[in-house]
Every structure is written in structure tokens, then in C-alpha cells.
CSV table of C-alpha atoms and ligand atoms in Angstrom, one decimal:
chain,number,residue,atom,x,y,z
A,1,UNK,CA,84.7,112.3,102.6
A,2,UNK,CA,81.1,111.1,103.6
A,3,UNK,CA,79.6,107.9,101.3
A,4,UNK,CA,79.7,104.6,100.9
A,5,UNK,CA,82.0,101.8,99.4
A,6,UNK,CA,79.8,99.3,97.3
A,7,UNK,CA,81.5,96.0,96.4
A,8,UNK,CA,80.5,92.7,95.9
A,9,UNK,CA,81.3,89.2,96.2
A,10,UNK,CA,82.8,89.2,92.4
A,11,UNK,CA,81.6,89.9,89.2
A,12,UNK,CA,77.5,90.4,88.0
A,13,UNK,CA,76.6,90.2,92.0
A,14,UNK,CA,74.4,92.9,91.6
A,15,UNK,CA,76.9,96.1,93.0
A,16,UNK,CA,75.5,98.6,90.3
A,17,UNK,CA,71.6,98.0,91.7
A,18,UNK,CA,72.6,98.3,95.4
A,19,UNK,CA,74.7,101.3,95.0
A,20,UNK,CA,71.6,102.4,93.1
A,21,UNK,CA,69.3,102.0,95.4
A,22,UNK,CA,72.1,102.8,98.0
A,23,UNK,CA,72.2,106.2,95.7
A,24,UNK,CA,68.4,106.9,95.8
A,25,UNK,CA,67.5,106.3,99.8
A,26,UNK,CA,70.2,108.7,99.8
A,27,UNK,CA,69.0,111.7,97.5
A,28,UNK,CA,64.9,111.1,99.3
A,29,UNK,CA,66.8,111.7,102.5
A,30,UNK,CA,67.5,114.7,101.1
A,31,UNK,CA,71.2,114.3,100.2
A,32,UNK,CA,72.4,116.0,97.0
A,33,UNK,CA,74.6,113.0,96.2
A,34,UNK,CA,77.7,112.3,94.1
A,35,UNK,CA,78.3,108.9,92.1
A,36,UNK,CA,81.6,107.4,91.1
A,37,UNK,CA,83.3,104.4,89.6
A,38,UNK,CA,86.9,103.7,89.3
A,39,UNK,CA,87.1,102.0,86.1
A,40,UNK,CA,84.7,100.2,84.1
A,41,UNK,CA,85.0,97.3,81.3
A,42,UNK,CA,82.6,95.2,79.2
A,43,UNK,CA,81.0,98.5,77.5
A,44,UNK,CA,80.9,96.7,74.1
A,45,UNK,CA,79.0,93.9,75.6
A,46,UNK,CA,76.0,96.5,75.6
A,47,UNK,CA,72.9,97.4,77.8
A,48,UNK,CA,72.6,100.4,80.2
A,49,UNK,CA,76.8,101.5,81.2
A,50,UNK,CA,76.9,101.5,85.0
A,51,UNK,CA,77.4,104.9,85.4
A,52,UNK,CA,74.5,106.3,83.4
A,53,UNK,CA,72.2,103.6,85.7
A,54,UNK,CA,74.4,105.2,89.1
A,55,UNK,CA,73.6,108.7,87.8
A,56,UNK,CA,69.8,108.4,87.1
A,57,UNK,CA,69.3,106.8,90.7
A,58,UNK,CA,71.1,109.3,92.4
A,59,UNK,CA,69.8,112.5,90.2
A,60,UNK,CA,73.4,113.6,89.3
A,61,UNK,CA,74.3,115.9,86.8
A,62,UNK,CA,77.7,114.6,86.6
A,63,UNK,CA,79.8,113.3,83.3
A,64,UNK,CA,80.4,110.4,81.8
A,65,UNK,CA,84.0,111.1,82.5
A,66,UNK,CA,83.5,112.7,86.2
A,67,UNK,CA,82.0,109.0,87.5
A,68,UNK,CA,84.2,106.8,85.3
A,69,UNK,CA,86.9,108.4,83.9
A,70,UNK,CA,88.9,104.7,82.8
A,71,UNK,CA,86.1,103.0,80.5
A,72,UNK,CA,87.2,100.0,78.5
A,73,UNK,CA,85.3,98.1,75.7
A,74,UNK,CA,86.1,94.5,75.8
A,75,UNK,CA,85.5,92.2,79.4
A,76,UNK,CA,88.4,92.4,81.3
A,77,UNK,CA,89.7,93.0,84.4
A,78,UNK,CA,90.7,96.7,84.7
A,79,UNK,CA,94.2,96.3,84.8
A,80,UNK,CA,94.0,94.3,81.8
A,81,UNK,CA,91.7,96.8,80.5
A,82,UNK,CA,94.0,99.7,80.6
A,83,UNK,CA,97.0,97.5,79.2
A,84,UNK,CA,95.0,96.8,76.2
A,85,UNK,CA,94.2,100.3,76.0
A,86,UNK,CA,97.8,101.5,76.5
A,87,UNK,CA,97.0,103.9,79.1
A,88,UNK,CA,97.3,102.5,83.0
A,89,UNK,CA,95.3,103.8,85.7
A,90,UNK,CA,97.2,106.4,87.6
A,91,UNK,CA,95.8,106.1,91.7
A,92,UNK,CA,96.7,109.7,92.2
A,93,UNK,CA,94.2,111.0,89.4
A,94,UNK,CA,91.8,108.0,90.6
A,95,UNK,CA,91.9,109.9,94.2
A,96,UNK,CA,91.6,113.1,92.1
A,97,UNK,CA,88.8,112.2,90.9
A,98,UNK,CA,86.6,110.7,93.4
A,99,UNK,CA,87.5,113.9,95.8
A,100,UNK,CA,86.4,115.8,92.8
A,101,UNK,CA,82.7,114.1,92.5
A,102,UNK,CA,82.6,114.1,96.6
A,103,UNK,CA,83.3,117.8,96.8
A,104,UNK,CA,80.0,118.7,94.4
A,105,UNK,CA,78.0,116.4,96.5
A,106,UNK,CA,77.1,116.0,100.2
A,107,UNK,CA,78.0,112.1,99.7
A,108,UNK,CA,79.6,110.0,97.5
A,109,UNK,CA,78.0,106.7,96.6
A,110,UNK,CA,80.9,104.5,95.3
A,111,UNK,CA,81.1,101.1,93.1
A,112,UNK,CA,83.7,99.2,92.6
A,113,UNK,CA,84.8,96.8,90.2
A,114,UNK,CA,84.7,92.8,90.5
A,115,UNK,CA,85.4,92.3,94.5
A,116,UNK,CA,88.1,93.6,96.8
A,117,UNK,CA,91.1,92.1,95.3
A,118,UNK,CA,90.5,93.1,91.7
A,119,UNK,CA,93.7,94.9,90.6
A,120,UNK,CA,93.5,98.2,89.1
A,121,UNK,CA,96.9,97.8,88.1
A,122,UNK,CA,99.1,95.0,89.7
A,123,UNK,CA,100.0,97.2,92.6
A,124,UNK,CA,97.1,98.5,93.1
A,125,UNK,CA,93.8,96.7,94.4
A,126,UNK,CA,90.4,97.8,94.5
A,127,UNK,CA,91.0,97.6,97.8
A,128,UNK,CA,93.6,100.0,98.1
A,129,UNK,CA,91.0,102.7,96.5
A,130,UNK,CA,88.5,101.7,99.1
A,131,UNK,CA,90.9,102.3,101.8
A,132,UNK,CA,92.3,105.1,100.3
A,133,UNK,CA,88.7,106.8,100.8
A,134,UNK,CA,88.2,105.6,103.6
A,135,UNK,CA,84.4,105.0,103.3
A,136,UNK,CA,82.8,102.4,105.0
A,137,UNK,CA,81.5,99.3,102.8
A,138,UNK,CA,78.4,97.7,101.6
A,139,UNK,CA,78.6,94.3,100.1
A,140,UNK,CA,76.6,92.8,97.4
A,141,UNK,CA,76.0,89.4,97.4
A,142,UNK,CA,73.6,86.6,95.5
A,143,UNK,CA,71.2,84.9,98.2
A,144,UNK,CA,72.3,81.3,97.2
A,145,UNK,CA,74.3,78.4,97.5
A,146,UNK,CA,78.0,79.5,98.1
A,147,UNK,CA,77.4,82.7,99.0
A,148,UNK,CA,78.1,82.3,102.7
A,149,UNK,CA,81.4,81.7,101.6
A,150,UNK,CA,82.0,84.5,99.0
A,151,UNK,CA,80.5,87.0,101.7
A,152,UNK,CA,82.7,85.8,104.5
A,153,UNK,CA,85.9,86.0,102.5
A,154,UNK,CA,84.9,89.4,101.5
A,155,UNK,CA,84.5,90.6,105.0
A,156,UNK,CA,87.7,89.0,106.3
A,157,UNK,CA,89.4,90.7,103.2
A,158,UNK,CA,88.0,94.5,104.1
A,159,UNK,CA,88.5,93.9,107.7
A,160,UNK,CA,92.0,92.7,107.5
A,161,UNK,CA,93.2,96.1,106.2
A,162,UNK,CA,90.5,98.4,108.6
A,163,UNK,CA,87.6,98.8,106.5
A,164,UNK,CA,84.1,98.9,107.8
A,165,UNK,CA,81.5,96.8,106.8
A,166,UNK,CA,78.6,98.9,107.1
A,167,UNK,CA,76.0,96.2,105.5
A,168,UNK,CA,75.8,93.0,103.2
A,169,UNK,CA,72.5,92.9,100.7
A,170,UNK,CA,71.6,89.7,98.8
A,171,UNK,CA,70.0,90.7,96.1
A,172,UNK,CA,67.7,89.9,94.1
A,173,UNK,CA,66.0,88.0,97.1
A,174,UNK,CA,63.1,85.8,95.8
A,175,UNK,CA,59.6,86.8,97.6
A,176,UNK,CA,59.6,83.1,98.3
A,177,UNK,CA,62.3,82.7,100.0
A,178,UNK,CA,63.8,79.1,100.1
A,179,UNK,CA,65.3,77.6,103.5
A,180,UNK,CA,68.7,78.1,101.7
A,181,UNK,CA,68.3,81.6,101.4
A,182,UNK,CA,67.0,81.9,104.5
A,183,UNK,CA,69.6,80.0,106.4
A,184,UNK,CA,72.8,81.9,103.7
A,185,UNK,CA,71.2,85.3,105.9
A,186,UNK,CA,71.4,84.3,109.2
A,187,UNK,CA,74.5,82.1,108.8
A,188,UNK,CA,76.0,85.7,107.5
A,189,UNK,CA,74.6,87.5,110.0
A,190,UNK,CA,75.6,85.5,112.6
A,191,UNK,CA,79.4,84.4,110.9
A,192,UNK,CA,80.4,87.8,109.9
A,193,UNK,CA,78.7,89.6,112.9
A,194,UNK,CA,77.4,92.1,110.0
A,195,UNK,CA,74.1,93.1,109.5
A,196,UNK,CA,72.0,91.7,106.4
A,197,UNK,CA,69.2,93.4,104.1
A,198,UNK,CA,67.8,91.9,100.8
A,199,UNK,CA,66.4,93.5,97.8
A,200,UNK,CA,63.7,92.2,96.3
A,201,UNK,CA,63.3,92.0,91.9
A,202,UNK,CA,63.2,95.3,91.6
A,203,UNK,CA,61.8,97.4,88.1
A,204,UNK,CA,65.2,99.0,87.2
A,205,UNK,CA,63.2,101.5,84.6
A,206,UNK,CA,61.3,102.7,88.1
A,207,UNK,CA,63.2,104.2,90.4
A,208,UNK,CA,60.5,105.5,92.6
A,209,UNK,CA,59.2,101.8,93.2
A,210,UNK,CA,62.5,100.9,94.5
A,211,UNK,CA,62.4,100.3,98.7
A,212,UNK,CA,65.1,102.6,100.3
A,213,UNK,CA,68.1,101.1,101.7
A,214,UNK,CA,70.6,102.8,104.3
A,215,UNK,CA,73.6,101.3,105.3
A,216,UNK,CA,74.2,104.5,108.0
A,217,UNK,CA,71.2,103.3,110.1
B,301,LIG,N1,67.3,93.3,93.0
B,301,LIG,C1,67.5,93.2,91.7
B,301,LIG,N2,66.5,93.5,90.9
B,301,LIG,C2,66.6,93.4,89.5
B,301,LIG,N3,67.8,92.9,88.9
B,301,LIG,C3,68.8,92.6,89.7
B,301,LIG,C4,68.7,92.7,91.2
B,301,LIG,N4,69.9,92.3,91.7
B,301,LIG,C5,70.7,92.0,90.6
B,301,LIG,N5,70.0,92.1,89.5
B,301,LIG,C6,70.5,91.9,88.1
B,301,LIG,O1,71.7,91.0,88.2
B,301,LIG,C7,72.6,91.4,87.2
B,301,LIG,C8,73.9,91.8,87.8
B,301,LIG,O2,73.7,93.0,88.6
B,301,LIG,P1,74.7,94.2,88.6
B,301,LIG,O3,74.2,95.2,89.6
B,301,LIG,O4,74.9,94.7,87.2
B,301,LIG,O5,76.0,93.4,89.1
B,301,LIG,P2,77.5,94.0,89.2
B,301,LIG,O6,77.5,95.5,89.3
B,301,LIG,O7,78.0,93.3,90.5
B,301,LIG,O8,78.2,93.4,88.0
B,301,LIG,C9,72.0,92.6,86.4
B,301,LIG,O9,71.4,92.0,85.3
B,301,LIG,C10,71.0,93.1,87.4
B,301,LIG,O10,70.0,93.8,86.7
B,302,LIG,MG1,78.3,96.9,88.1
């Protein structure tokens, strides 16, 4: 399987706009590309569903059900998620699937859910998935205060099991950058021996404002 693994730091980090853009860079390379989440959760709190925003940046055709097939209402973790809904996530059909949307696709542009160590079902981490895919990783992260520790903890956790950490992106990075910012980047840079991008605000209605961002380079 070709793609990318895009996690974050936790929760509302910004994983759905970097796999996004992530998706994009990848289709004007010329990619056809493939787009998949492992469960989802919050869908009654409204606004554009991740996977409908993952399928417009990457051009897919795919389902509702082919990039997300366990989608829960209320804001929970996904193990809880499923619980609530009575049916728990199976790994094997999670694999299933994700080989599924890879083999329609030249690569597969993955999100995951909260950070690493979210269980999908208490023996089973969103780690685990990622390794079980064995695509490298791209970290989203906010730009400020605490985030040098959030992004470290991450990379230690993905490391410590053999994944690669292709990229981090702080996002959304302010065009005025403060000295905090500035220093979180080069204190990750330099920490986590990892290499750093930022996106800036972007328009998330305009996709073909976005910049491109490739974490193979
Ligand atoms: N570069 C950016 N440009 C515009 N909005 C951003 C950017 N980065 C993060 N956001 C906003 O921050 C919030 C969280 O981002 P999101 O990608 O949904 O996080 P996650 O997928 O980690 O929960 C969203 O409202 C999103 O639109
Ligand atoms: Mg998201």
C-alpha cells in the first residue's frame, strides 16, 4: 500500500485540513488518489463530516461508507462510539476496508482519529491501524504553547512501534509569526529530528488556493 498516515497531536489539531491538502498536492501530481477514515464521531455536532471535506480535496468518487464505514453521532471516542452504537469495530473489516479504497486508487491518503493512542476498541489503538498499514505518518500539530510537547510525545509514540514520521505541519500558522511559534518549529525540528512545514489560514471552500504539501519529498 502507497499513502500516508495523517494524525495529530489530539483532537481538533487540524488532521482533516492537512490530509486535505495532503490529498490535493497529491491528485495535481497527478495521482488518482484514495481517501479513508477509520471511524468517525461528533456527526451530530454538525458542519462539513470529514470525509465529504477528504473526498472533495482529493477528487474521489468514493462512498460515504467506502472512507468511513463506522460513523457515530454523539462526541466520543470511537471505542465508546461503537459501544453506544452496539456494534464494535471489527480490525479485520477496518483492514478490509482501507485495502479496498487503496486498491481503486494509486495512493491512499489516511486520517485518523484523536492521536496515536486513541482506542478503536480497547485492544485496539489507532496505532495499531497505522501500523497495520504500514504507511509512513504525517503529524498535525497547533503552532503554540505546548505543542513542542504534544508533537514530541507523538513522535516517540509512532517511533516506539516502527513507524515513520514522514513530516509534522502546524497548522494554521499565523502570517505573523510570533517568536513562540517560531521557536515551537525549530525546537521540533531540532528535538524530534523531523522535518517541519506550516500551513497558512487557508479558504477551505477553495481548494485550488490551497499551497501543495508533500510529505514524500
Ligand atoms: N490551515 C488552516 N486553515 C483553516 N482552518 C484550519 C487550518 N488548520 C486548522 N483549521 C481549523 O481548525 C479546526 C480543527 O481542524 P480539523 O482539521 O477539523 O482538526 P481534526 O481533524 O484534528 O479534528 C477546524 O475548524 C479547521 O477548519
Ligand atoms: Mg478530523
Amino acid at each position: 500500500m502507497r499513502g500516508f498516515f495523517v494524525t495529530g497531536t489530539g483532537t481538533e489539531v487540524g488532521k482533516t485540513v492537512v490530509a486535505a491538502v495532503v490529498a490535493r498536492s497529491l491528485v495535481a501530481s497527478g495521482a488518482r488518489v484514495g481517501v479513508f477514515k477509520p471511524a468517525m464521531s461528533g456527526l451530530e455536532d454538525g458542519g462539513e463530516p470529514d470525509q465529504a471535506l477528504l473526498r472533495r480535496a482529493a477528487g474521489s468518487a468514493q462512498l460515504d461508507d467506502e472512507i468511513a464505514p463506522y460513523r457515530y453521532g454523539p462526541p466520543v471516542s470511537p471505542h465508546l462510539g461503537a459501544e453506544l452504537a452496539g456494534d464494535p469495530i471489527d480490525p479485520a473489516r477496518l483492514l478490509a476496508a482501507a485495502r479496498h479504497a487503496s486498491g481503486r486508487a494509486d495512493v491512499l491518503v489516511v486520517e485518523g482519529v484523536g492521536g496515536l493512542l486513541v482506542p478503536l476498541t480497547l485492544g485496539y489503538l489507532v496505532r495499531d491501524f497505522a501500523r497495520d498499514l504500514g504507511l509512513p505518518i504525517v503529524i498535525a500539530a497547533d503552532p503554540g504553547l505546548g505543542t513542542i510537547n504534544h508533537t514530541l510525545l507523538t513522535i516517540e509514540a509512532a517511533r516506539a512501534v516502527g513507524l515513520q514520521v514522514a513530516l509534522v505541519v502546524l497548522t494554521p500558522w499565523p502570517d505573523d509569526a510570533s517568536l513562540v511559534q517560531r521557536s515551537n518549529r525549530e525546537a521540533i525540528e531540532r528535538l524530534g529530528s523531523v522535518r517541519v512545514e506550516t500551513l497558512p489560514e487557508l479558504d477551505l471552500g477553495a481548494p485550488e488556493s490551497w499551497p501543495t504539501l508533500r510529505p514524500g519529498d
